[in-house]
PDB file of C-alpha atoms in Angstrom:
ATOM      1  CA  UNK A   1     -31.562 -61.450 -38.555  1.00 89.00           C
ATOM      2  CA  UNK A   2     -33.223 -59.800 -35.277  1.00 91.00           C
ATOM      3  CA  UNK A   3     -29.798 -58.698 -34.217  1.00 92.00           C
ATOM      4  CA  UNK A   4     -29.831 -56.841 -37.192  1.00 92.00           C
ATOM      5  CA  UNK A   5     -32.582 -55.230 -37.561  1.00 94.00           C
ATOM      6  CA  UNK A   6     -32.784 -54.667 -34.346  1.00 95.00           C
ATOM      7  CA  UNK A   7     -28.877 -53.383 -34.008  1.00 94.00           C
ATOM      8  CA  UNK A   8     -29.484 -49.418 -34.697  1.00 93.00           C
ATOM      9  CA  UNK A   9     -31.976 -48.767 -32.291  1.00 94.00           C
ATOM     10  CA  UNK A  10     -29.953 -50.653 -29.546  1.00 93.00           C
ATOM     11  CA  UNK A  11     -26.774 -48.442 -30.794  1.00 91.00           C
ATOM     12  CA  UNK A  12     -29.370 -45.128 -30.109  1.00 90.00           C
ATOM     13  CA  UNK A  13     -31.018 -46.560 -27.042  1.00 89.00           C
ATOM     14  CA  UNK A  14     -27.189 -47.394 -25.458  1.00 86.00           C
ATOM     15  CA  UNK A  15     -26.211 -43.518 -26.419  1.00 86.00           C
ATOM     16  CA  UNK A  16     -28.867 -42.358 -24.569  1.00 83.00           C
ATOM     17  CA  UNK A  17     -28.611 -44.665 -21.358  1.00 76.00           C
ATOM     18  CA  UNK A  18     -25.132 -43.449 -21.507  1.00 75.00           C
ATOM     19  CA  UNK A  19     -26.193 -40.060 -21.676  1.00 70.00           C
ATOM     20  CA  UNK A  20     -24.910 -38.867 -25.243  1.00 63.00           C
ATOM     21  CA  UNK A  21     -28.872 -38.432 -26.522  1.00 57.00           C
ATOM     22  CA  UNK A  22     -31.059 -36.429 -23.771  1.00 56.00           C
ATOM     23  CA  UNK A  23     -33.272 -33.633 -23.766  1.00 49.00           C
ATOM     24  CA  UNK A  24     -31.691 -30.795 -21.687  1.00 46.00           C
ATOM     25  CA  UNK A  25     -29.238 -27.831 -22.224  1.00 42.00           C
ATOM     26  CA  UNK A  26     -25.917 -28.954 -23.581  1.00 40.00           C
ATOM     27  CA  UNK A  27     -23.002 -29.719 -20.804  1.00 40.00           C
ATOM     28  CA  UNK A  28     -25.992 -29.830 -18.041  1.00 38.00           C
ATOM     29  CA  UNK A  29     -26.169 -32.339 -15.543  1.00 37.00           C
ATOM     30  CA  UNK A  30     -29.147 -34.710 -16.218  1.00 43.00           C
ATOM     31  CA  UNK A  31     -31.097 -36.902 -15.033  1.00 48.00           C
ATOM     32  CA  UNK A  32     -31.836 -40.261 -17.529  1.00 54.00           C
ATOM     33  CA  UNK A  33     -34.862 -42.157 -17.238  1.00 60.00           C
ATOM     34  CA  UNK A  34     -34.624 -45.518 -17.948  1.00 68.00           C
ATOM     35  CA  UNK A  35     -37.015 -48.477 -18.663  1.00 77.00           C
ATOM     36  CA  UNK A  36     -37.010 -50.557 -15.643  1.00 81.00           C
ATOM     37  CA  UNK A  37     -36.100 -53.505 -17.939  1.00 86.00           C
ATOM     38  CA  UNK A  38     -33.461 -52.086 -18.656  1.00 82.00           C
ATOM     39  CA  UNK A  39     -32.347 -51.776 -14.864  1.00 78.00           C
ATOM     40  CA  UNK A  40     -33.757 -54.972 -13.613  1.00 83.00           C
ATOM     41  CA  UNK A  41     -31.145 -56.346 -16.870  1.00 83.00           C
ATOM     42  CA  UNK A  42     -27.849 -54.191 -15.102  1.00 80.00           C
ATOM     43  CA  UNK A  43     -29.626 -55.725 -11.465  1.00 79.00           C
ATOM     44  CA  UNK A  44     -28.875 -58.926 -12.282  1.00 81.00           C
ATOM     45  CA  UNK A  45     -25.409 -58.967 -13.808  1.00 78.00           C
ATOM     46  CA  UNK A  46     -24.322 -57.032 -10.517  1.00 79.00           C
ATOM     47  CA  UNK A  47     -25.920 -59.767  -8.547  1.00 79.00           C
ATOM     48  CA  UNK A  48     -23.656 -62.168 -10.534  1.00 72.00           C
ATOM     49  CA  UNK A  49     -20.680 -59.334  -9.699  1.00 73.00           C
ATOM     50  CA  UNK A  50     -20.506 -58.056 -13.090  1.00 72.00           C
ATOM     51  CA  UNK A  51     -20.882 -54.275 -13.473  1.00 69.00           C
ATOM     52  CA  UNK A  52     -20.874 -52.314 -16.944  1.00 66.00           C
ATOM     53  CA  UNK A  53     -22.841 -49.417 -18.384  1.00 69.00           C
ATOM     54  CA  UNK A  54     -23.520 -51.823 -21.498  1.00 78.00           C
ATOM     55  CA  UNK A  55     -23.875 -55.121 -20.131  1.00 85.00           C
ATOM     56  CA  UNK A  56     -28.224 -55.747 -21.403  1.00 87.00           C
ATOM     57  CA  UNK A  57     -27.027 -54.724 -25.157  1.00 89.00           C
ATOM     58  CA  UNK A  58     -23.925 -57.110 -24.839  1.00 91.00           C
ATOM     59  CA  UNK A  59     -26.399 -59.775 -23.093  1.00 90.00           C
ATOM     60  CA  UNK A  60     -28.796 -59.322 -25.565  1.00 93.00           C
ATOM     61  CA  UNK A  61     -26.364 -59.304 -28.490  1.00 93.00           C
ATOM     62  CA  UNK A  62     -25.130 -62.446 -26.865  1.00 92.00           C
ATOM     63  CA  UNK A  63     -28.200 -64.502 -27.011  1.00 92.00           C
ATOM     64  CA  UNK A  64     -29.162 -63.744 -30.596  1.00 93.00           C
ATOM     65  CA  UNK A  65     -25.826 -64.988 -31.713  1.00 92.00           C
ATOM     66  CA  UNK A  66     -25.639 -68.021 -29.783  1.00 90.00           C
ATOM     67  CA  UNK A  67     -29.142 -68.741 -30.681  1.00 87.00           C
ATOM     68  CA  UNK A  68     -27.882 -68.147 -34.125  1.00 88.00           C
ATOM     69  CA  UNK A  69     -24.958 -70.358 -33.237  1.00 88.00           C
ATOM     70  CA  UNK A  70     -27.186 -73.208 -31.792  1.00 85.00           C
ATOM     71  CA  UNK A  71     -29.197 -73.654 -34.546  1.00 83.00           C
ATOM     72  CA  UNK A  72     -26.438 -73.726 -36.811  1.00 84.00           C
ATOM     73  CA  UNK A  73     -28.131 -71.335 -39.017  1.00 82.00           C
ATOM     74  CA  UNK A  74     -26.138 -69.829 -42.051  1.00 83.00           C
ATOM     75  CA  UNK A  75     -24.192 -66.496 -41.814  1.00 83.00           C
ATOM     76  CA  UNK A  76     -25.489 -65.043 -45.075  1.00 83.00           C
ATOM     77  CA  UNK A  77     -28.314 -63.006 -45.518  1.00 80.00           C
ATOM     78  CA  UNK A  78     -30.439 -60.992 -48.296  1.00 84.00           C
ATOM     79  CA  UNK A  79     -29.847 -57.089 -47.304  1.00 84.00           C
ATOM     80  CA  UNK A  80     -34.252 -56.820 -47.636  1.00 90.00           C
ATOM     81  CA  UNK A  81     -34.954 -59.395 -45.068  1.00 90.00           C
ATOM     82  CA  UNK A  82     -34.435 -56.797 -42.247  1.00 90.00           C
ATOM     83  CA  UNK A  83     -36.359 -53.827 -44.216  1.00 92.00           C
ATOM     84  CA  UNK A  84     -39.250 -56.994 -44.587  1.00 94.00           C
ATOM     85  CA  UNK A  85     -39.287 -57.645 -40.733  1.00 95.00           C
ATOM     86  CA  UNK A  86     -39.379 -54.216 -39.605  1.00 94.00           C
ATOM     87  CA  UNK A  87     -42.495 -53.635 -41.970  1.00 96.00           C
ATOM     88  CA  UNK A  88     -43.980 -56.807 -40.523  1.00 97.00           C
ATOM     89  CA  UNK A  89     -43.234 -56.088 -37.259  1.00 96.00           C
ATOM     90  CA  UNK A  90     -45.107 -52.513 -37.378  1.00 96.00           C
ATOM     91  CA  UNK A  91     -48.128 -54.502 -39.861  1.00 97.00           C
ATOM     92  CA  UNK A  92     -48.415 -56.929 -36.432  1.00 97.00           C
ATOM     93  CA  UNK A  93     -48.486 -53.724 -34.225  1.00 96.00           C
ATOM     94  CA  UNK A  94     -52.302 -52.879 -36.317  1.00 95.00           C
ATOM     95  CA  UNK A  95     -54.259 -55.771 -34.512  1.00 94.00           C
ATOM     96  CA  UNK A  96     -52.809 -55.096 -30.872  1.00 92.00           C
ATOM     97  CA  UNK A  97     -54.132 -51.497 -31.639  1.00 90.00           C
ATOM     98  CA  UNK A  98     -57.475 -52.888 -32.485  1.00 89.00           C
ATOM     99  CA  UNK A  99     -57.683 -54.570 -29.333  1.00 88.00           C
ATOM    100  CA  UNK A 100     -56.713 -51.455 -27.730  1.00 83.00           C
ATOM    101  CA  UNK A 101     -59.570 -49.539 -29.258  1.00 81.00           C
ATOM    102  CA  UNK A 102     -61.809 -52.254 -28.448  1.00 81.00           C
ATOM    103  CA  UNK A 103     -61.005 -51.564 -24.637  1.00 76.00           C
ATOM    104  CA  UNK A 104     -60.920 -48.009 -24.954  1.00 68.00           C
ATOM    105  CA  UNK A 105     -63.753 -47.576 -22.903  1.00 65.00           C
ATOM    106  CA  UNK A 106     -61.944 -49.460 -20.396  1.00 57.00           C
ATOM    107  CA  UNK A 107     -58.584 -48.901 -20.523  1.00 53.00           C
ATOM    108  CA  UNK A 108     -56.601 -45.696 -21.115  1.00 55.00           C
ATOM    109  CA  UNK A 109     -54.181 -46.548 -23.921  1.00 48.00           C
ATOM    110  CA  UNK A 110     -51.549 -43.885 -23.967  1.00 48.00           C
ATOM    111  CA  UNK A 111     -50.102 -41.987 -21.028  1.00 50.00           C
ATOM    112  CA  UNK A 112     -48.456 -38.579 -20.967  1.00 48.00           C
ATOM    113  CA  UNK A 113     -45.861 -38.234 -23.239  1.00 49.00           C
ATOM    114  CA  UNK A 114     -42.351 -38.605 -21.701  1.00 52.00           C
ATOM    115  CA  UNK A 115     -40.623 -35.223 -22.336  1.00 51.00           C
ATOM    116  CA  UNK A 116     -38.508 -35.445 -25.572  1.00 55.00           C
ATOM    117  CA  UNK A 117     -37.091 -38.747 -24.880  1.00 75.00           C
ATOM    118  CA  UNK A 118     -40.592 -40.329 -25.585  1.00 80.00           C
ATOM    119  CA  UNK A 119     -39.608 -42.380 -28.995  1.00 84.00           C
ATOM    120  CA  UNK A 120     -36.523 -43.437 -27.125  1.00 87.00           C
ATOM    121  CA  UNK A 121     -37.857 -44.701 -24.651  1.00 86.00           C
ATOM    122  CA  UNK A 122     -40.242 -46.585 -26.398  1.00 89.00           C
ATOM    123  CA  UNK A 123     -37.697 -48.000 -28.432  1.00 91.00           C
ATOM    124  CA  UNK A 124     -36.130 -49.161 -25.132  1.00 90.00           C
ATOM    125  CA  UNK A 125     -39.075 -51.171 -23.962  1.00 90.00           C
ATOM    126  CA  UNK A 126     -39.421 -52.559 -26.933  1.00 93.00           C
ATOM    127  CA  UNK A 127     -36.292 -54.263 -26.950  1.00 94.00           C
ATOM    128  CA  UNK A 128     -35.828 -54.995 -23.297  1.00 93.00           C
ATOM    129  CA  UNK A 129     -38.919 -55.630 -22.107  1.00 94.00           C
ATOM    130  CA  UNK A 130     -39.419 -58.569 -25.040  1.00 96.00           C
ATOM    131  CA  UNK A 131     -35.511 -59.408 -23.831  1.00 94.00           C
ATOM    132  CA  UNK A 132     -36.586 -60.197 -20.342  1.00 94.00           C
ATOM    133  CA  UNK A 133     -39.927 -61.950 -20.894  1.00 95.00           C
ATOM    134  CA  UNK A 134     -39.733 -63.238 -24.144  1.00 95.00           C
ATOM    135  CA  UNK A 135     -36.475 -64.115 -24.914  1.00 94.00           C
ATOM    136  CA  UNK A 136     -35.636 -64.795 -21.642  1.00 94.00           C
ATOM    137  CA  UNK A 137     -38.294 -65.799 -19.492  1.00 95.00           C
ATOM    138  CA  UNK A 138     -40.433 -67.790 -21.979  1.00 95.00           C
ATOM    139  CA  UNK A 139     -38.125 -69.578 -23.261  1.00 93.00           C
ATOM    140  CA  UNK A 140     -36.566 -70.885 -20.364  1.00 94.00           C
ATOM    141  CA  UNK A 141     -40.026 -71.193 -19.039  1.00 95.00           C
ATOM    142  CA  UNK A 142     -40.325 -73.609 -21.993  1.00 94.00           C
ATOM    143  CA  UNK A 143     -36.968 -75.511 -21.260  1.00 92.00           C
ATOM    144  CA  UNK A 144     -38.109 -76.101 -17.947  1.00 95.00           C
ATOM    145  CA  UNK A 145     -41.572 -77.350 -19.052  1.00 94.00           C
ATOM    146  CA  UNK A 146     -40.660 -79.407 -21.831  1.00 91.00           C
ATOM    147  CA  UNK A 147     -37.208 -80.641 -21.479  1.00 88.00           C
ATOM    148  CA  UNK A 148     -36.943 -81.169 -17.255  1.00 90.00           C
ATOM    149  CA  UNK A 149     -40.949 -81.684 -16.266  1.00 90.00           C
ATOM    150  CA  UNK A 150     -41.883 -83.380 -19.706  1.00 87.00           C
ATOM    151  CA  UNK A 151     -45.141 -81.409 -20.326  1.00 89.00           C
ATOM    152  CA  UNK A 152     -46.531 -81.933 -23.594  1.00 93.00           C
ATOM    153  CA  UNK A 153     -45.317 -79.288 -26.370  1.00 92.00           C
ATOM    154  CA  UNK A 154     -48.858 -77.493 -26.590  1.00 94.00           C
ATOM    155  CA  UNK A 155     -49.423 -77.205 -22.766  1.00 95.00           C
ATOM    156  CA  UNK A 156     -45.529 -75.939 -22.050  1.00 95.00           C
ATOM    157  CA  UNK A 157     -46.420 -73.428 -25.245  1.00 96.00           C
ATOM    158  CA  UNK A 158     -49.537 -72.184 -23.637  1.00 96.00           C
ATOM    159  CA  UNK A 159     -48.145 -72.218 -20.475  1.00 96.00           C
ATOM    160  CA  UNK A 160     -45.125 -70.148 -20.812  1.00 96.00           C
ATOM    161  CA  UNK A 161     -47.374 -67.672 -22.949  1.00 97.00           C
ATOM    162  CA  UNK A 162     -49.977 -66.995 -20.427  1.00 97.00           C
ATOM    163  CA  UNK A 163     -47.270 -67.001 -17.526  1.00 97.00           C
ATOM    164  CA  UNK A 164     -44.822 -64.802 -19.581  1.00 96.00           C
ATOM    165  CA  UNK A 165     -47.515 -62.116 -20.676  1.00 96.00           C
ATOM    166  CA  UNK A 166     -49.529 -61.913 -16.909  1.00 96.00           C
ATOM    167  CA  UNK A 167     -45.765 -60.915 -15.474  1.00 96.00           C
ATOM    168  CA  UNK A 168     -45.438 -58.616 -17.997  1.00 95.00           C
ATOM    169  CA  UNK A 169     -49.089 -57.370 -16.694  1.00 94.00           C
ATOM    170  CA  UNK A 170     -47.714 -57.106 -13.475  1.00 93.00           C
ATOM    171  CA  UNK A 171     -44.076 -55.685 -14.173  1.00 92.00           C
ATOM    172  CA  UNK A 172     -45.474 -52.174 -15.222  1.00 88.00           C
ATOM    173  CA  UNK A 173     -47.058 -51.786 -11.543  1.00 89.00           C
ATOM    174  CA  UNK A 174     -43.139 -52.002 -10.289  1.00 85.00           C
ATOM    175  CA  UNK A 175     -43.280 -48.207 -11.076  1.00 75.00           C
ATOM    176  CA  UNK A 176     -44.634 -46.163  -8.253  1.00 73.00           C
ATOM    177  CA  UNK A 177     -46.072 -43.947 -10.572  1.00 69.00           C
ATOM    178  CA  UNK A 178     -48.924 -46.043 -11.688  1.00 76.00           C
ATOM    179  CA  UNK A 179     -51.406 -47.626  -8.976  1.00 81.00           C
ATOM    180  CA  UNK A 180     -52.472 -51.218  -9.668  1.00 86.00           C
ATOM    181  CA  UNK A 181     -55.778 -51.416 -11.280  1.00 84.00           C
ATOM    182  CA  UNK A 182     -57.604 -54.511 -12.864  1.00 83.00           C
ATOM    183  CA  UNK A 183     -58.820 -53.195 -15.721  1.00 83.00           C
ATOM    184  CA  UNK A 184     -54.921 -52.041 -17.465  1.00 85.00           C
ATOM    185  CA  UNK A 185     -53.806 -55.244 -16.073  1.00 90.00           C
ATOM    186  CA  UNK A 186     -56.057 -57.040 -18.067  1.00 90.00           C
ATOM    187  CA  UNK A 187     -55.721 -55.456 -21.067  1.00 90.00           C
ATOM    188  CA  UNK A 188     -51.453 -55.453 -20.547  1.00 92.00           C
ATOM    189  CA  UNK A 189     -51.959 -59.449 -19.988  1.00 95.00           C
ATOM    190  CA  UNK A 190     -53.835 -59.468 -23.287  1.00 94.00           C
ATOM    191  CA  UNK A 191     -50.661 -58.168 -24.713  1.00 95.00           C
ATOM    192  CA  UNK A 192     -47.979 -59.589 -23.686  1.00 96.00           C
ATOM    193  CA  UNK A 193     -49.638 -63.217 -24.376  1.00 97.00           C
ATOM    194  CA  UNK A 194     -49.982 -61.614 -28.106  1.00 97.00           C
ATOM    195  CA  UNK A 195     -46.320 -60.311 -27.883  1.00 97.00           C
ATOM    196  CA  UNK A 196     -45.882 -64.244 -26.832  1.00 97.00           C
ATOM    197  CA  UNK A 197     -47.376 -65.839 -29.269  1.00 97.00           C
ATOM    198  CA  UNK A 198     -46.154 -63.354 -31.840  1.00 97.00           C
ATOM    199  CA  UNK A 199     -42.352 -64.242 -30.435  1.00 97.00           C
ATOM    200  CA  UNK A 200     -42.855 -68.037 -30.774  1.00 95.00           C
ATOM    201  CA  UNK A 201     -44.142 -67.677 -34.498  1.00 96.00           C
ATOM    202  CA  UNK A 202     -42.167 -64.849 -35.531  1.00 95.00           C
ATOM    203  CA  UNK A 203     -39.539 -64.692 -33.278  1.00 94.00           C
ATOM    204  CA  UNK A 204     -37.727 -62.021 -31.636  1.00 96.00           C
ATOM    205  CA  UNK A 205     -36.816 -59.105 -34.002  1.00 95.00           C
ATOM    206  CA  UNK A 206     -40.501 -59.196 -35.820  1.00 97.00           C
ATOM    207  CA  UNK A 207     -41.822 -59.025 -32.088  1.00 97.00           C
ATOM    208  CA  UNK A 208     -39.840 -56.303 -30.595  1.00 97.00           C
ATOM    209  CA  UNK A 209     -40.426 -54.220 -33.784  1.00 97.00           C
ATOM    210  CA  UNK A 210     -44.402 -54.632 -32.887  1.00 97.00           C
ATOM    211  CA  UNK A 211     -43.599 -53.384 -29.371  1.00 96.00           C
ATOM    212  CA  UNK A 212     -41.855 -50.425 -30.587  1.00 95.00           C
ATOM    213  CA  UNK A 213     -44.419 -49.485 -33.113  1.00 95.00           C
ATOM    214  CA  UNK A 214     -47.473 -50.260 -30.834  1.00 93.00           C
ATOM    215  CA  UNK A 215     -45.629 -47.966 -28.201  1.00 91.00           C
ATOM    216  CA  UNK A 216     -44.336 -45.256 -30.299  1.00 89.00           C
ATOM    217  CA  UNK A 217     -48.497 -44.574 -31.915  1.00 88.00           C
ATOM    218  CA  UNK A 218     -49.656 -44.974 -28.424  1.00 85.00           C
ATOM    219  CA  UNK A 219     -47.556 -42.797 -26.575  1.00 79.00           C
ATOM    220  CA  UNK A 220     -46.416 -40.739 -29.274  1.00 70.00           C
ATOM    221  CA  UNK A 221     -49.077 -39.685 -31.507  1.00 63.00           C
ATOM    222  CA  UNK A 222     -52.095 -40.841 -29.272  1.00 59.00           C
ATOM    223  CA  UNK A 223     -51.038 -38.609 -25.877  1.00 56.00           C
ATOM    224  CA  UNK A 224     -49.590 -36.095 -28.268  1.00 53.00           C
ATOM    225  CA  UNK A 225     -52.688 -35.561 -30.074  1.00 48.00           C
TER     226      UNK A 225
END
């Protein structure tokens, strides 16, 4: 069910890392910004040797269905339960925003707005950043907790939360664009432990649709106002 309702904005997120979707004059040469999630994704596979343009949207695509496949879960589905999700996914984006205004005097939510490719991008992060620490970190962060050190269930859950949502903090300061400063960090760690908890009771399509929502009102209609 994530890979569903999650499957059109990868399809529009992969046209525009290859290019097809971009702000610009037609037939000009230009320049695509990407989320770093997205590259540190296509980093990996060609540390492994494997180069391709789509390789995070196969990888991801991958790793719903074997999860799918894993669980032995049925291959039928009711066409609403993806409308449902989305519509919970942007209702779980409201108290992240709260938090957010709560910090305002602290914490700049939204930054400039990206160009045109703004919603795109947003969409992009939304899937790829909960790809590489959700899906992928905390969970094996889990595996390794549980299954190979034994901790109990609560402390690996807690664990691989916090741990999880403080690299997320730190993953946005990977950009030299943005200096380091305490105060987004702190509110960013806030988050992604929410976008962690909201993974392990929700799981992974309900979450990413938060992300996108929280970052499409923040960026979008926040810097834009």
């Amino acid at each position: 069910m994530s890979l569903l309702v999650l499957l059109p904005f990868v399809i529009v997120y992969e046209l525009y890392a290859a290019g097809l979707i971009a702000s610009g004059p037609v037939g000009a040469v230009r320049s695509v910004p990407h989320i770093t999630a997205f590259l540190l994704i296509e980093d990996l596979f060609r540390l492994l040797g494997v180069v391709g343009r789509h390789l995070p949207a196969f990888a991801l695509t991958a790793m719903l269905l074997g999860a799918h496949v894993l669980r032995n879960d049925r291959w039928r589905f009711h066409p609403a339960v993806p409308f449902a999700m989305g519509i919970e996914g942007i209702a779980w984006a409201v108290p992240l925003l709260i938090f957010g205004w709560v910090m305002a005097r602290f914490v700049t939510l939204g930054g400039g707005g990206i160009g045109g490719e703004w919603a795109i991008l947003c969409v992009g992060a939304g899937i790829y950043e909960e790809m590489v620490f959700r899906l992928m970190l905390a969970s094996i962060l889990l595996l390794i907790l549980k299954d190979l050190v034994g901790v109990r269930t609560g402390a690996a859950v807690v664990t691989a939360v916090v741990v999880s949502g403080v690299l997320f903090a730190l993953y946005h300061y990977l950009s030299p664009a943005e200096d380091f400063r305490l105060r987004t960090c702190l509110f960013r760690t806030g988050a992604g432990v929410y976008f962690g908890a909201l993974f392990l009771l929700r799981g992974f399509g309900v979450t990413a649709i938060c992300h996108m929502a929280y970052d499409i009102f923040v960026v979008g209609i926040l810097s834009q106002a």
